[in-house]
Amino acid sequence: MDKILEAVVMSSYPNNVKQGLVRRVIEAAKQPMDSEQCWSMLELSTKLYLTGDTKYKREIGKEVLEVYGHYHPEEFEEFFNVRFLLSLLQEGYGPLGKRSHYVLDYIQLGLQFVLESPSANSIFSLLRIEVLRKVCEKPGPKQCAKISKLLTQHPQCIPTGKHQVLFCQQLIRCIGQFQCVSEGEEDIMEFLEQVNKVSGLLQRIWRTQTSAILPSLKELFTIISSTEEQEAPSNALASVVQFVPLELMDGVIRNLTNDDSITDVQMMTAIGRMIDWVSWPLGKNIDKWIIALLKGLAAVKKFSILIEVTLSKIEKVFSKLLYPIVREGALSVLQYMLLSFQHSHEAFHLLLPHIPRLVASLKKEDSNSAASSLEQLAELIHCMFFRFSGFPDLYEPVLEAVKALPIPNEDRIKHLLGQNAWTSQKNELACFYPRLASKSETGKIGLINLGNTCYMNSIIQSLFMASDFRHSVLNLTEGSSQPLMTKLQWLFAFLEHSQRPAISPESFLSASWPPWFTPGAQQDCSEYLKYLLDRLHEEEKTGKRIYQKLKESSLMSQVVEHHYLNKTLIEKMFGGKMMTKIRCLKCLNVSSREEAFTDLSLAFPPPDRNMHGTASVLPVEEIGPQLIEPPENPGQLMGSPWIQRKPPMAGEPAAPPLLVETLGFQEPGEPANPLSSDAVGVDAAKDPLSAFGGQASAPKDSRSVLDLINYFLSPERLTAENKYHCEKCASLQDAEKVAELTEGPHYLILTLLRFSFDPRTMKRKKILDNVSIPVVLKLPILVTPEETEDVCQHGKDRVGPESGFMSVVYDLCSVVVHSGISSESGHYYCYSRECTDTVPHGQPKDGTPKPVSDKQLDFEIQWYLFNDTRVSFSSFESVSNVTSFFPKDTAYVLFYRQRPGRQSCPLHEALAEAGRLHAEPSLHKDLMEAISKDNILYLQEQEKEARNRAAYISALPKSPLWWRDFDRDKDDDNSSGGCSPAAGGGGSGSFHGLVF
């Protein structure tokens, strides 16, 4: 009969014909037959069931097996023996390489016919051992589902005792590795069904053996907290948590958060992966476990973990509000994350670009779920508005989106904020910066804050925006032994060419870190700048040159050329020289000493000192070489340095100082200063730029940068305890000391000395005075007779033939702002613009001035605001008014660039020429390859996110959430490229990603 059946099944007859013949064979099998015939039929049906290449053949095999198990139980029991089952489980069935996948289905089918047989217990014992062995081999979801189905139908086969705990733990490990290889909807639904079968088996075991729960949870936490796994464990683990009794929650969370053996990194990894579970559909109580763990971490003051996790995951949680199947749990988690994150606006601001589109989508959905979520979301948004006010430009689109929704009253808002705060002690909270979703629209790249490193970030961005310096650094040759400059070159190159929104300066920070700085503490950016420039200068000075020489001008003399070649890059760019002179008031002998500087530290004049305002102004378009006429009395030169800082003695005439001048706009209605011949009135009604007048001149009741420079350059009387030892008099004498600038740097760095030590509090206090910043200033430079002759030949600005002073024009290019009241705290950010030579080709070679407009240079060059990772467009108006709106935000370090064509130094002409020749610096091979490789990596990350989003949208075409606007939002879930501490893998936007 087995031969007949095999021939029928293998024949080419149509299935309906085959079915009729098979029916006859099956009917005949119900009749008594000998044992040998039964074995032959059982072997054939086993072969068909296990190795049949069509579903039809497997169905025939199953039907025959069921008939023989029912009508020939003794023969079936003899055939379905322990040895045969052991062989099936350990060796498989079928040819090598093509072992059957239906062994567990076969065993489950056969077990129902031997339950009452004498061999049943032996079979159960065998299966208890074999299923444990099977799960230890970490099978996939399909095989695990078959094991679970077998054990659910036949619980006698579930391992017992210690083996049961081990079985649960290994089953959880299997779930942690589950992956759905297909993105088709049917395959995903099948995968979900498989996972539910496996987790359902755990639920069955836990109900009967509660002692297995805690060891299982311990194994679960070990999996999700592991930092060694290359791939994150599957979100299918969420299906396990939903079956843990809620009454165990408090004890479990308390044990976890107080376990000293769990590191912060492990805890951060675990909670981050748990938050990803909000994307698991149909899971119950998952949000309760996530919130409970977040509250537990707050209770033990693990704020750094909470901040990091919130900033890296909140956008992903927010995106899940799109999907009704996971919306309720996602909204609960989002509410707690936002309401508890009260020390900074960063978490809320991450969501601002996405809120209007989500609100629009929920309104279109028009369901009870969407309506309820909209009301809760609006309440949450108004709580954030209340907590973080002061961002009207950012909040306007969001406010417009939720204007039709109910507004909670203030008591309700305070109640929600009060009950969810991590702590009332703000000083307990560290500050971490969020990952960015996309590159700034400015095209500029931000720098990641590595923990109170904004002082370094603002300095680096200011140096980067100093285009001449940047070009010189980028043009440095390969293979140099100057390590710090090499790292700066790499950092500049990535800031110039990276596709990432922000990069990490970690490598440069570790190389340029002053040894006395405290890690993680706020530092003085000016102190860091001085140290950095000094390090770069000293490295090159010792012979470790790594940059290509700038091309010298053909006009250079041999002496000047030799002097130029001996200068380091820092000296060329930032180096100036100053002559300090001391005159004995008895013998009138003068001693002098020249010294180099890279920045001028400007102290604030005493409150009672007469401030020389910047009332003298000149419209930008009329800037040109001006000749200041010498005074009628030759004995009282305007350039005379000998003016008393203190009030003059009786009978001593006081001479006016040589004023630093502003080239800007006159304050409307303010009279011109008679001390300056540059004063030209501006008709506010006729000049459209007159509105900027207040930006270029100081209000009457505030200081100006010019006041501070004039104070710096004015003489100081040395008397009483400060008397000067005159070598000529050979005794202590009253004297006067004055500083004169003898060489103006290419980039002038001014540091406003706002921090002073208070002996009463033993702390450095901050001077919060508003100081107006001129966009253009003229600095007096003392020149030699030879230089004076050259100046006269070129028609440059000077201050009288006998004084030897000439005026050098500087354009403002960067302002570093300190926000706060102490140097040990607060925040740094900077405004910058890229000042380049806009008129050199329009300037005749002979130096004859050509009428040009400087409006573009002064006001049309784009300003940028660099605030760590965030870069945005700004304006000089914002630079000028920042302290007016935010009194604790004050200008601290200023960068000015010397304007070409207003001095005759060959060095600056060479720099200008080099800047034109190297407008697009060529990078060496290794650096180009590193940038290219990183950009490709970043693009791959972006493409992966785009694919996931597309798959997500195509997976559920019937969902009412497939609206178009949000689909075009490319910022929702993008990765930061792994630069920031909060960087994560980024959430998937597809249904495939939703589940896994």
XYZ file of N, CA and C in Angstrom, residues 624-628 787-788 790-799 805-807 843-849 900-905 909:
102
model
N 38.154 107.268 3.729
C 39.307 107.381 2.857
C 40.466 107.899 3.665
N 41.625 108.045 3.075
C 42.761 108.543 3.847
C 42.511 109.981 4.274
N 42.506 110.215 5.548
C 42.346 111.584 6.053
C 43.660 112.048 6.675
N 43.992 113.274 6.454
C 45.200 113.853 7.032
C 44.788 114.745 8.188
N 45.207 114.378 9.377
C 44.898 115.201 10.555
C 45.958 116.290 10.668
N 59.513 104.780 7.807
C 58.130 104.408 7.573
C 57.270 105.651 7.383
N 57.620 106.730 8.106
C 56.868 107.970 7.970
C 56.987 108.508 6.548
N 57.571 106.732 3.899
C 56.805 105.837 3.031
C 55.318 106.119 3.138
N 54.876 106.419 4.355
C 53.475 106.743 4.568
C 53.099 107.989 3.787
N 53.969 109.000 3.844
C 53.678 110.245 3.129
C 53.618 110.002 1.627
N 54.526 109.156 1.127
C 54.543 108.879 -0.302
C 53.261 108.200 -0.755
N 52.721 107.336 0.109
C 51.516 106.596 -0.244
C 50.242 107.312 0.172
N 50.388 108.467 0.790
C 49.198 109.231 1.156
C 48.395 108.596 2.260
N 49.046 107.929 3.209
C 48.312 107.237 4.274
C 47.941 108.213 5.387
N 47.036 107.731 6.239
C 46.616 108.532 7.376
C 47.776 108.704 8.346
N 47.972 109.911 8.806
C 48.992 110.130 9.835
C 48.565 111.296 10.706
N 49.266 111.438 11.783
C 48.893 112.450 12.779
C 50.010 113.468 12.906
N 53.006 109.288 14.085
C 51.876 108.375 14.205
C 51.117 108.300 12.893
N 50.632 107.109 12.594
C 49.696 106.963 11.484
C 48.493 106.159 11.973
N 47.377 106.350 11.304
C 46.154 105.652 11.682
C 45.967 104.416 10.813
N 41.853 99.305 -5.988
C 42.769 100.284 -5.410
C 43.997 100.394 -6.310
N 44.312 101.565 -6.777
C 45.474 101.717 -7.668
C 46.752 101.295 -6.972
N 47.717 100.858 -7.781
C 48.994 100.387 -7.249
C 49.770 101.482 -6.549
N 49.601 102.717 -6.998
C 50.389 103.802 -6.410
C 49.832 104.272 -5.088
N 48.770 103.649 -4.610
C 48.220 104.021 -3.314
C 47.280 105.178 -3.368
N 47.065 105.779 -4.562
C 46.135 106.899 -4.642
C 44.731 106.416 -4.320
N 44.081 107.057 -3.382
C 42.766 106.558 -2.982
C 41.764 106.675 -4.107
N 43.156 96.292 4.300
C 44.250 96.491 3.332
C 44.139 97.854 2.666
N 45.288 98.345 2.224
C 45.314 99.607 1.488
C 45.411 100.820 2.377
N 45.392 100.647 3.733
C 45.475 101.806 4.612
C 46.758 101.775 5.435
N 47.678 100.914 5.048
C 49.010 100.924 5.628
C 49.951 100.407 4.558
N 51.244 100.505 4.807
C 52.186 100.186 3.738
C 53.074 99.005 4.076
N 52.714 98.274 5.106
C 53.577 97.172 5.536
C 53.607 96.072 4.482
N 50.639 93.268 2.719
C 50.414 93.131 1.292
C 50.641 91.678 0.866
